[in-house]
Coordinates of C-alpha atoms in Angstrom, one line a residue:
M1 CA 0.0 -0.1 0.1
Q2 CA 1.5 3.3 -1.1
Q3 CA 1.1 6.2 1.4
I4 CA 2.0 9.9 1.3
V5 CA 3.1 11.3 4.6
N6 CA 1.0 14.0 6.2
T7 CA 2.7 17.2 7.3
P8 CA 0.6 19.6 9.1
L9 CA 2.5 22.9 9.3
P10 CA 1.5 26.4 10.5
G11 CA 2.3 28.2 7.3
P12 CA 2.8 27.2 3.8
E13 CA 3.5 23.8 2.6
P14 CA 7.0 23.1 1.6
R15 CA 7.8 24.8 -1.6
A16 CA 9.2 23.1 -4.6
S17 CA 12.9 24.1 -4.9
N18 CA 12.7 25.1 -8.6
G19 CA 10.8 28.5 -8.1
Y20 CA 9.3 31.1 -5.9
M21 CA 6.5 33.4 -6.6
T22 CA 5.0 35.9 -4.3
F23 CA 1.2 36.9 -4.8
S24 CA 1.0 40.1 -3.0
K25 CA -2.1 42.1 -2.8
E26 CA -0.3 45.1 -4.3
K27 CA 0.6 43.0 -7.5
F28 CA -2.3 40.9 -8.0
W29 CA -6.1 41.1 -7.8
L30 CA -9.1 39.7 -9.7
E31 CA -12.0 41.8 -10.7
P32 CA -15.5 40.7 -9.8
P33 CA -16.6 37.8 -12.1
S34 CA -18.0 38.4 -15.5
E35 CA -21.5 37.2 -16.4
T36 CA -19.8 34.5 -18.5
Q37 CA -17.6 33.3 -15.6
R38 CA -20.7 33.3 -13.1
K39 CA -22.4 30.8 -15.6
Q40 CA -19.3 28.8 -15.9
L41 CA -19.2 28.6 -12.2
E42 CA -22.8 27.6 -12.0
E43 CA -22.3 24.7 -14.6
E44 CA -19.4 23.4 -12.5
L45 CA -21.4 23.5 -9.2
K46 CA -24.3 21.6 -11.0
L47 CA -22.2 18.6 -11.8
S48 CA -22.6 15.3 -10.1
G49 CA -21.6 15.2 -6.5
T50 CA -19.1 12.8 -7.3
N51 CA -17.2 15.2 -9.3
L52 CA -14.8 17.4 -7.3
K53 CA -15.6 20.4 -9.4
S54 CA -19.2 20.4 -8.0
H55 CA -18.0 21.2 -4.5
A56 CA -17.6 25.1 -4.0
W57 CA -14.9 24.5 -1.1
Y58 CA -12.5 22.9 -3.7
H59 CA -10.5 25.9 -5.3
G60 CA -8.2 23.8 -7.6
H61 CA -4.7 25.0 -8.4
I62 CA -4.6 28.2 -6.4
P63 CA -1.2 29.2 -4.8
W64 CA -0.9 28.7 -0.9
E65 CA -0.5 32.5 -0.6
V66 CA -4.1 32.9 -2.0
S67 CA -5.5 30.2 0.2
E68 CA -4.2 32.0 3.2
S69 CA -5.9 35.2 2.3
L70 CA -9.3 33.5 2.0
V71 CA -9.5 31.5 5.2
L72 CA -9.8 34.5 7.5
N73 CA -12.1 33.4 10.3
H74 CA -11.9 30.8 13.0
G75 CA -12.9 27.4 11.6
D76 CA -12.8 28.5 7.9
F77 CA -11.4 25.9 5.4
L78 CA -10.9 25.0 1.8
I79 CA -9.2 22.4 -0.4
R80 CA -6.7 22.9 -3.0
D81 CA -4.3 21.1 -5.1
S82 CA -0.9 20.7 -3.7
Q83 CA 1.9 22.8 -5.4
S84 CA 4.8 20.7 -4.2
S85 CA 3.2 17.3 -4.7
Q86 CA 1.4 17.0 -8.0
G87 CA -1.9 14.9 -7.9
D88 CA -2.3 15.5 -4.1
F89 CA -4.6 17.9 -2.1
V90 CA -4.1 20.1 0.8
L91 CA -6.7 21.3 3.4
T92 CA -6.0 24.9 4.3
S93 CA -7.7 26.1 7.5
H94 CA -7.7 28.9 10.0
W95 CA -7.7 28.0 13.6
E96 CA -6.8 30.0 16.7
Q97 CA -5.4 32.9 14.7
K98 CA -3.1 30.6 12.7
T99 CA -3.3 29.3 9.0
L100 CA -2.6 25.7 8.8
H101 CA -2.0 23.5 5.8
F102 CA -2.6 19.8 5.9
L103 CA -1.5 17.6 3.2
I104 CA -4.1 14.9 2.6
R105 CA -2.8 11.3 2.7
K106 CA -3.7 9.2 -0.2
S107 CA -3.5 5.5 0.2
V108 CA -4.0 3.0 -2.6
V109 CA -5.8 0.0 -1.5
Q110 CA -5.9 -3.2 -3.7
S111 CA -9.3 -4.8 -3.2
S112 CA -8.7 -7.6 -5.7
E113 CA -6.2 -8.5 -8.4
T114 CA -7.7 -6.2 -10.9
Y115 CA -9.4 -3.5 -8.8
T116 CA -7.7 -0.9 -6.6
R117 CA -9.1 2.3 -4.9
V118 CA -7.7 5.3 -3.4
R119 CA -8.5 6.5 0.2
Y120 CA -8.0 9.9 1.7
S121 CA -7.1 10.6 5.4
L122 CA -5.6 13.2 7.6
E123 CA -4.4 11.1 10.7
G124 CA -7.1 8.7 11.5
E125 CA -10.1 7.4 9.7
A126 CA -9.6 7.0 5.9
F127 CA -12.5 7.9 3.5
D128 CA -13.4 6.8 -0.1
S129 CA -13.5 10.3 -1.3
L130 CA -12.7 14.0 -0.4
P131 CA -16.3 15.0 0.1
A132 CA -16.7 12.1 2.5
L133 CA -13.7 13.3 4.5
V134 CA -14.9 17.0 4.6
H135 CA -18.5 15.9 5.6
F136 CA -17.0 13.8 8.4
Y137 CA -14.8 16.5 9.9
V138 CA -17.3 19.3 9.5
G139 CA -20.1 17.3 10.9
S140 CA -18.4 15.7 13.8
R141 CA -16.3 18.6 14.7
A142 CA -13.4 16.1 15.2
V143 CA -9.9 17.4 15.5
L144 CA -7.9 17.2 12.1
T145 CA -4.8 16.0 14.0
R146 CA -3.9 15.7 17.5
W147 CA -0.9 17.7 17.0
S148 CA -2.8 20.8 15.9
G149 CA -6.1 20.3 17.6
A150 CA -7.8 22.2 14.7
Q151 CA -11.3 21.8 13.6
I152 CA -13.1 22.9 10.4
H153 CA -16.5 24.6 10.7
R154 CA -17.2 26.7 7.5
P155 CA -16.1 26.1 4.0
V156 CA -14.9 29.2 2.1
N157 CA -16.6 28.8 -1.4
R158 CA -15.0 29.7 -4.7
T159 CA -16.5 32.5 -6.6
L160 CA -14.8 31.9 -10.0
P161 CA -14.8 28.8 -12.2
L162 CA -11.9 26.3 -11.8
S163 CA -11.1 26.7 -15.5
Y164 CA -10.4 30.4 -15.1
L165 CA -8.6 30.1 -11.8
E166 CA -6.1 27.6 -13.2
T167 CA -5.5 29.6 -16.2
A168 CA -5.1 32.7 -14.3
F169 CA -2.7 31.6 -11.7
C170 CA -0.6 29.3 -13.9
T171 CA -0.2 32.2 -16.3
A172 CA 0.8 34.4 -13.3
V173 CA 3.6 32.0 -12.4
S174 CA 4.8 31.4 -16.0
T175 CA 4.9 34.9 -17.0
A176 CA 6.8 36.1 -13.9
S177 CA 10.5 35.7 -13.7
V178 CA 11.5 32.8 -11.4
A179 CA 14.0 33.3 -8.8
P180 CA 17.2 31.0 -8.9
S181 CA 17.8 27.9 -6.9
P182 CA 18.8 28.5 -3.2
A183 CA 22.2 27.1 -4.2
L184 CA 22.5 30.3 -6.4
S185 CA 22.3 33.9 -5.6
R186 CA 19.2 34.8 -3.4
R187 CA 18.6 38.0 -5.4
S188 CA 17.0 38.2 -8.8
D189 CA 17.2 41.1 -11.2
T190 CA 14.5 43.5 -11.9
T191 CA 12.0 42.3 -14.5
Q192 CA 9.5 43.7 -16.8
S193 CA 6.3 41.9 -17.9
T194 CA 4.4 42.5 -21.0
Q195 CA 1.3 44.7 -20.7
P196 CA -1.9 42.5 -20.2
S197 CA -4.9 42.9 -22.2
P198 CA -7.2 45.6 -21.2
N199 CA -9.9 43.1 -20.9
S200 CA -8.0 40.7 -18.8
T201 CA -9.6 39.9 -15.4
L202 CA -6.1 39.3 -13.9
H203 CA -4.1 42.3 -13.5
R204 CA -0.4 42.4 -12.9
Q205 CA 1.6 45.4 -11.7
Y206 CA 5.4 45.1 -11.7
N207 CA 6.6 48.5 -12.1
N208 CA 10.3 47.6 -11.6
I209 CA 9.6 45.7 -8.5
S210 CA 12.4 43.4 -7.5
Q211 CA 11.9 39.8 -6.8
P212 CA 11.9 39.0 -3.1
H213 CA 14.7 37.0 -1.3
L214 CA 14.2 33.1 -1.7
N215 CA 13.6 31.9 1.9
Q216 CA 11.5 29.4 3.7
D217 CA 9.9 31.6 6.2
S218 CA 6.2 31.9 6.2
P219 CA 5.1 35.2 4.7
S220 CA 2.4 37.1 6.6
S221 CA -1.0 36.6 4.9
E222 CA -1.6 40.3 5.2
T223 CA 1.2 41.2 3.0
D224 CA 1.5 38.3 0.7
G225 CA -2.1 37.0 0.2
S226 CA -4.1 37.6 -2.8
C227 CA -7.9 37.5 -2.5
Y228 CA -9.9 36.8 -5.5
T229 CA -13.3 36.9 -3.8
E230 CA -15.6 39.5 -5.2
L231 CA -15.7 41.5 -1.9
Y232 CA -11.9 42.1 -2.3
P233 CA -12.1 45.5 -4.1
G234 CA -10.1 46.1 -7.2
P235 CA -9.2 49.5 -8.3
Q236 CA -12.6 50.1 -10.0
S237 CA -14.7 48.2 -7.4
Y238 CA -18.2 48.9 -6.7
V239 CA -17.3 49.6 -2.9
E240 CA -14.8 52.2 -3.8
R241 CA -17.3 53.8 -6.3
L242 CA -19.9 54.0 -3.6
R243 CA -17.4 55.8 -1.2
V244 CA -16.6 58.4 -4.0
E245 CA -20.3 59.0 -4.6
E246 CA -21.2 59.4 -1.1
V247 CA -19.3 62.8 -1.0
S248 CA -20.5 63.7 -4.5
V249 CA -24.1 64.9 -3.7
G250 CA -25.5 66.7 -6.7
V251 CA -23.4 65.0 -9.5
D252 CA -25.2 63.6 -12.4
P253 CA -26.1 59.9 -11.7
L254 CA -24.7 58.9 -15.0
R255 CA -21.0 58.7 -14.7
V256 CA -18.1 57.8 -17.0
E257 CA -15.0 56.3 -15.4
D258 CA -12.3 55.1 -17.7
G259 CA -14.5 54.8 -20.5
N260 CA -17.1 52.8 -18.7
V261 CA -20.6 54.0 -18.0
H262 CA -21.8 53.5 -14.5
F263 CA -25.1 54.4 -12.7
S264 CA -25.3 55.5 -9.1
P265 CA -27.5 53.1 -7.2
V266 CA -30.7 54.4 -5.8
V267 CA -31.2 54.4 -2.1
E268 CA -34.6 53.1 -1.5
T269 CA -36.6 54.6 1.4
V270 CA -40.1 53.2 0.6
S271 CA -41.3 49.7 1.0
S272 CA -42.1 47.6 -2.0
F273 CA -45.4 46.7 -0.5
K274 CA -48.4 48.8 -1.1
P275 CA -51.2 47.2 0.7
S276 CA -53.4 50.3 0.5
R277 CA -53.3 50.3 -3.3
Y278 CA -53.6 46.4 -3.6
Q279 CA -56.4 45.1 -5.6
S280 CA -57.5 41.4 -5.5
P281 CA -60.6 39.4 -6.7
L282 CA -60.3 37.7 -3.2
M283 CA -61.2 40.8 -1.2
P284 CA -63.1 44.1 -1.7
K285 CA -61.4 47.4 -2.2
E286 CA -61.7 48.0 1.6
N287 CA -61.8 45.3 4.1
K288 CA -61.7 44.8 7.8
P289 CA -59.2 42.7 9.7
L290 CA -59.6 38.9 9.5
E291 CA -63.0 39.3 7.6
V292 CA -64.9 35.8 7.8
G293 CA -65.6 35.6 4.0
I294 CA -62.0 36.1 2.9
L295 CA -60.7 33.7 5.7
R296 CA -63.1 31.0 4.5
R297 CA -61.8 31.3 1.0
V298 CA -58.1 31.3 2.0
K299 CA -58.8 28.0 4.0
E300 CA -60.6 26.5 0.9
L301 CA -57.6 27.3 -1.4
L302 CA -55.0 25.9 1.1
A303 CA -57.1 22.8 1.5
E304 CA -57.4 22.3 -2.3
I305 CA -53.4 22.4 -3.1
D306 CA -50.8 19.8 -2.2
P307 CA -47.8 20.7 -0.1
R308 CA -45.5 20.8 -3.1
T309 CA -47.6 23.0 -5.1
A310 CA -47.9 25.4 -1.9
A311 CA -44.1 25.3 -1.6
K312 CA -43.5 26.4 -5.4
H313 CA -45.9 29.2 -4.9
I314 CA -44.2 30.3 -1.7
T315 CA -40.8 30.2 -3.4
K316 CA -42.0 32.1 -6.5
A317 CA -43.2 35.0 -4.2
D318 CA -40.1 34.8 -2.0
C319 CA -37.7 35.1 -4.9
M320 CA -39.5 37.7 -6.5
V321 CA -39.6 39.9 -3.3
A322 CA -35.7 39.3 -2.7
R323 CA -34.9 40.0 -6.2
I324 CA -33.5 36.7 -7.1
L325 CA -35.9 36.0 -9.9
E326 CA -37.1 38.3 -12.8
V327 CA -34.7 41.1 -12.0
T328 CA -34.6 43.4 -15.0
P329 CA -31.4 45.3 -16.2
E330 CA -33.2 48.5 -15.1
V331 CA -33.5 47.2 -11.6
Q332 CA -30.0 46.0 -11.6
R333 CA -29.0 49.5 -12.5
M334 CA -31.0 50.9 -9.7
M335 CA -29.6 48.5 -7.1
G336 CA -26.0 49.0 -8.4
V337 CA -25.6 45.0 -8.2
H338 CA -26.9 42.0 -10.0
S339 CA -28.9 40.5 -7.4
G340 CA -30.9 41.2 -4.2
M341 CA -28.7 38.7 -2.4
E342 CA -25.8 41.1 -2.8
L343 CA -28.0 44.3 -2.1
L344 CA -29.1 43.0 1.2
T345 CA -25.5 43.0 2.4
L346 CA -24.9 46.5 1.4
P347 CA -25.7 49.8 3.5
H348 CA -28.2 50.9 0.7
G349 CA -30.0 47.6 0.9
Q350 CA -31.8 48.6 4.1
Q351 CA -35.2 48.8 2.7
L352 CA -34.9 45.4 1.0
R353 CA -33.9 44.0 4.6
L354 CA -36.8 45.6 6.1
D355 CA -39.1 44.4 3.4
L356 CA -38.0 40.7 3.9
L357 CA -38.4 40.9 7.7
E358 CA -42.0 42.2 7.1
R359 CA -42.6 39.3 4.7
F360 CA -41.2 36.8 7.1
Q361 CA -43.4 37.9 10.1
T362 CA -46.5 38.4 8.0
M363 CA -46.3 34.9 6.5
A364 CA -45.7 33.3 9.8
I365 CA -48.7 35.2 11.4
M366 CA -51.1 34.3 8.4
L367 CA -50.3 30.5 8.8
A368 CA -50.8 30.7 12.5
V369 CA -54.2 32.4 12.0
D370 CA -55.1 29.6 9.6
V371 CA -54.4 27.1 12.5
L372 CA -55.8 29.1 15.3
G373 CA -58.9 30.2 13.2
C374 CA -59.9 26.5 12.7
T375 CA -62.8 26.1 15.1
G376 CA -63.6 22.7 14.0
T377 CA -62.6 19.5 15.8
T378 CA -59.1 18.9 17.3
E379 CA -58.5 16.3 14.7
E380 CA -59.2 18.8 11.8
R381 CA -56.7 21.3 13.4
A382 CA -54.1 18.4 13.6
G383 CA -54.7 17.7 9.9
L384 CA -54.0 21.3 9.2
L385 CA -50.8 21.2 11.4
H386 CA -49.7 18.2 9.5
K387 CA -50.2 19.9 6.1
I388 CA -48.1 22.9 7.2
I389 CA -45.4 20.6 8.4
Q390 CA -45.4 19.0 4.9
I391 CA -45.1 22.4 3.3
A392 CA -42.1 23.2 5.5
A393 CA -40.5 19.9 4.4
E394 CA -41.2 20.6 0.9
L395 CA -39.7 24.2 1.0
K396 CA -36.5 22.6 2.9
S397 CA -35.8 19.6 0.8
T398 CA -37.6 19.9 -2.7
M399 CA -37.3 23.7 -3.1
G400 CA -34.1 24.5 -1.3
N401 CA -36.0 27.7 0.1
M402 CA -34.4 28.3 3.6
F403 CA -36.3 31.9 3.8
G404 CA -39.8 30.2 3.3
F405 CA -38.9 27.2 5.6
A406 CA -37.9 29.6 8.4
A407 CA -41.2 31.5 8.0
V408 CA -43.3 28.4 8.2
M409 CA -41.3 27.0 11.1
R410 CA -41.7 30.2 12.9
A411 CA -45.6 29.9 12.6
L412 CA -45.4 26.4 14.1
E413 CA -43.1 27.6 17.0
L414 CA -45.2 30.7 17.9
P415 CA -46.3 30.4 21.5
Q416 CA -50.0 30.5 20.7
V417 CA -49.5 27.5 18.4
S418 CA -47.0 25.4 20.3
R419 CA -49.2 25.6 23.6
L420 CA -52.1 23.7 22.0
E421 CA -51.3 20.5 23.7
Q422 CA -54.5 18.6 22.6
T423 CA -53.9 19.5 18.9
W424 CA -50.3 18.3 19.0
M425 CA -51.3 15.1 20.9
A426 CA -53.9 14.5 18.0
L427 CA -51.1 15.1 15.4
R428 CA -49.0 12.5 17.0
Q429 CA -51.8 10.2 17.2
R430 CA -53.2 10.6 13.8
H431 CA -50.3 11.8 11.8
T432 CA -47.4 10.1 13.4
E433 CA -45.0 10.3 10.6
G434 CA -45.6 14.2 10.5
A435 CA -45.1 14.6 14.0
I436 CA -41.7 12.6 13.8
L437 CA -40.7 14.7 10.8
Y438 CA -41.2 17.8 12.7
E439 CA -39.8 16.9 16.1
K440 CA -36.9 14.7 14.8
T441 CA -35.9 16.5 11.5
L442 CA -37.3 19.9 10.9
R443 CA -36.9 21.6 14.3
P444 CA -33.3 20.2 14.9
F445 CA -32.4 21.5 11.4
M446 CA -33.9 24.8 12.0
K447 CA -31.9 25.2 15.2
S448 CA -28.7 24.2 13.5
L449 CA -29.3 26.7 10.7
N450 CA -29.6 29.5 13.3
D451 CA -26.7 28.3 15.2
G452 CA -24.6 28.2 12.0
R453 CA -23.8 24.4 12.4
E454 CA -25.7 23.4 9.2
S455 CA -26.6 24.7 5.9
C456 CA -28.6 23.7 2.6
P457 CA -26.3 22.2 0.0
L458 CA -25.6 25.1 -2.6
S459 CA -26.7 22.9 -5.6
N460 CA -30.2 22.8 -4.0
T461 CA -30.5 26.3 -2.7
T462 CA -32.9 28.8 -4.2
F463 CA -33.0 31.2 -1.2
P464 CA -30.3 30.8 1.5
H465 CA -30.9 31.3 5.2
V466 CA -30.5 35.1 5.5
L467 CA -32.9 35.7 8.5
P468 CA -30.0 35.7 11.2
L469 CA -28.2 38.3 8.9
L470 CA -31.3 40.5 8.6
S471 CA -32.0 40.6 12.3
L472 CA -28.4 41.3 12.9
L473 CA -28.3 44.3 10.7
E474 CA -31.8 45.4 11.5
K475 CA -31.9 44.8 15.4
S476 CA -34.7 47.4 15.8
V477 CA -37.2 45.2 13.9
A478 CA -38.4 42.3 16.0
V479 CA -38.9 38.9 14.3
G480 CA -40.2 37.0 17.2
E481 CA -40.1 36.2 20.9
G482 CA -37.1 34.7 22.7
T483 CA -33.4 35.0 22.7
E484 CA -31.6 34.6 19.4
P485 CA -28.7 32.1 19.1
W486 CA -26.2 34.9 18.9
E487 CA -27.5 36.7 22.1
T488 CA -26.2 34.0 24.4
V489 CA -22.7 34.4 25.9
E490 CA -21.6 30.7 25.3
V491 CA -22.0 30.9 21.4
G492 CA -22.6 34.5 20.7
V493 CA -19.4 35.6 18.9
D494 CA -18.9 32.4 17.0
V495 CA -22.4 32.5 15.7
V496 CA -22.3 36.2 14.7
M497 CA -19.2 35.6 12.8
F498 CA -20.5 32.6 11.1
H499 CA -23.5 34.5 9.7
L500 CA -21.5 37.6 8.8
G501 CA -19.0 35.3 7.0
A502 CA -21.9 33.4 5.3
A503 CA -23.1 36.9 4.0
R504 CA -19.9 37.4 2.1
T505 CA -20.6 34.1 0.3
I506 CA -24.3 34.7 -0.2
A507 CA -23.6 38.1 -1.8
Q508 CA -21.7 36.5 -4.6
L509 CA -23.9 33.5 -5.5
G510 CA -27.0 35.4 -6.6
G511 CA -26.7 33.8 -10.2
I512 CA -26.6 30.4 -8.7
Y513 CA -29.7 30.9 -6.6
R514 CA -31.5 32.4 -9.6
S515 CA -30.4 29.4 -11.7
N516 CA -31.6 27.0 -9.2
A517 CA -34.9 28.6 -8.7
E518 CA -35.4 28.9 -12.5
S519 CA -34.6 25.2 -12.7
K520 CA -36.9 24.1 -9.8
L521 CA -39.9 26.3 -11.3
Q522 CA -39.3 25.3 -14.9
G523 CA -42.8 24.3 -16.3
F524 CA -44.5 25.4 -13.1
Q525 CA -48.0 26.7 -13.9
E526 CA -48.9 29.1 -11.0
Q527 CA -52.5 29.5 -10.0
A528 CA -53.2 33.2 -9.7
E529 CA -55.5 32.7 -6.6
V530 CA -53.1 30.5 -4.9
L531 CA -50.1 32.8 -5.4
E532 CA -52.0 35.7 -4.0
L533 CA -52.3 33.8 -0.7
F534 CA -48.4 34.1 -0.3
L535 CA -48.3 37.7 -1.5
T536 CA -47.2 40.0 1.4
D537 CA -49.7 42.7 0.2
F538 CA -52.6 40.3 0.4
Q539 CA -51.5 39.0 3.7
M540 CA -51.2 42.5 5.2
R541 CA -54.6 43.4 4.0
L542 CA -56.1 40.0 5.4
L543 CA -54.6 40.4 8.8
W544 CA -54.9 44.2 9.5
G545 CA -57.5 45.3 7.1
S546 CA -57.2 48.1 4.4
R547 CA -56.7 50.7 7.0
G548 CA -54.5 48.9 9.6
A549 CA -52.2 47.5 7.1
T550 CA -50.4 51.1 6.9
E551 CA -50.2 51.6 10.7
N552 CA -46.8 51.6 12.5
Q553 CA -45.2 48.0 12.3
A554 CA -44.6 47.6 15.9
L555 CA -48.1 48.5 16.8
R556 CA -49.5 46.1 14.2
Y557 CA -47.4 43.2 15.6
S558 CA -48.3 44.0 19.2
K559 CA -52.1 44.2 18.5
F560 CA -51.9 40.9 16.4
D561 CA -49.9 39.1 19.2
Q562 CA -52.9 39.8 21.5
V563 CA -55.3 38.6 18.7
L564 CA -53.4 35.3 18.4
T565 CA -53.2 34.8 22.1
A566 CA -57.0 35.2 22.5
L567 CA -57.8 32.9 19.5
S568 CA -55.4 30.3 21.2
N569 CA -57.0 30.6 24.6
K570 CA -60.5 30.1 23.0
L571 CA -59.4 26.9 21.3
E572 CA -57.8 25.4 24.5
P573 CA -58.3 27.6 27.6
P574 CA -55.3 27.8 29.8
V575 CA -55.5 25.6 33.1
R576 CA -55.9 27.7 36.0
S577 CA -54.0 27.0 39.1
Q578 CA -55.8 26.1 42.1

């Protein structure tokens, strides 16, 4: 059995003696990916899970200096090709303020005379594939090696296609002058490179810069790391453009910079929801809160559709509000970015964040009203609970819509719903599989999402779990009762850092979410009346009426909390203490 020795070291893996290349932030940067590159990345990530290219944590043949600049937070990691041992892989991670590089051991096992297989390991258990190794160490939080004590928690996902990264970095190495062998002089002469094409994404600035000394010390990642993530601003980055425009009040919004036309983003201050102007065949022009006739029709429509159809309608509406789907070039110019997923991470994306929080809360309340307004038998309410649980499962697994999933779960977890002991008992008796699904799968998964311990696979995600980020950035807007995961001392900082780090990735993957949503909704024939049930304008009118829907948000929520409590107590009166 052939085996490669594992050498975990704090710093770079041993370099090959035939060359040295420094990738410094001053010399190298990558511009944000072009639309073509975004599509290439999407195609790579859609490949079969057995293909390494389909895993976003695999960064291919990037230099170790670049990998160090990417793993910035405690527990971050990625997998890359080894530079010094062709055909091997290295796990780069950040742990306790150190960057560590682990050469992954490859062992060839001969299962029979004609069949051999490769196994991968770090120190202990061996695995049949790199994804299996990654899933084990992320899921179990086992230490990578006893020597290091390091763990891996969060993957750093690539934002450019492997085909481009390999070309870019291999070109960078081949076009730069290579320093001589250690046996020769440690200094190299000043070199000049040919000018790159103006359309080239990879820029090189030599400007008579001397090559560094050839030595084996670990260079600081702050001075020698090159980050190719979209959030690392190049000279004409969107972030820098915003800073310039902040102090340029009164300047014409149409700008020309270096021959490129740029539009200043519009800072939205008014909600996209207009319940006072909303017109629907399901309700009159003016309506009162919780009108019986409208509620009855809502219940009929919900009863008629199956959980998967409901999940598709919810996902369509969610992705429209979040500007994942059907984003026109005009809207993109207005936002200053391609996707709502990037906009919600930026300062001028506050209104979108507030709208999403409004939608989340309103959806949860409407579903809770559907349960609490069911004045029939306990068994009928249990059947309704079962259907809502099935909708949550479809949103999670079939649609990959973590936003919609979180809203439905919030409805089930509201204290006015969760206190209905007789209803939940009937659910366990009559819909045992639904009760088990909720208690053993959906609730633990929801908690893991909030705690930053689990996420939906990128290849299946249409709308990522952004709720923690929204509530972190907009603390003044309440999204429910109880302490959030990041508000406890034990896990506070780690959870906050996870969700802030996840935002960096989410901001760059809008194209993938759009592509996934389009694929899952392909051929979907929406029903106009059903879609209306899941539109926020309709829900606001249903819950608060044509007048109350425009009241102060905090006041609306406070009033309705009392309404939900009254409905809940009417269904199952609280037991009075003797």
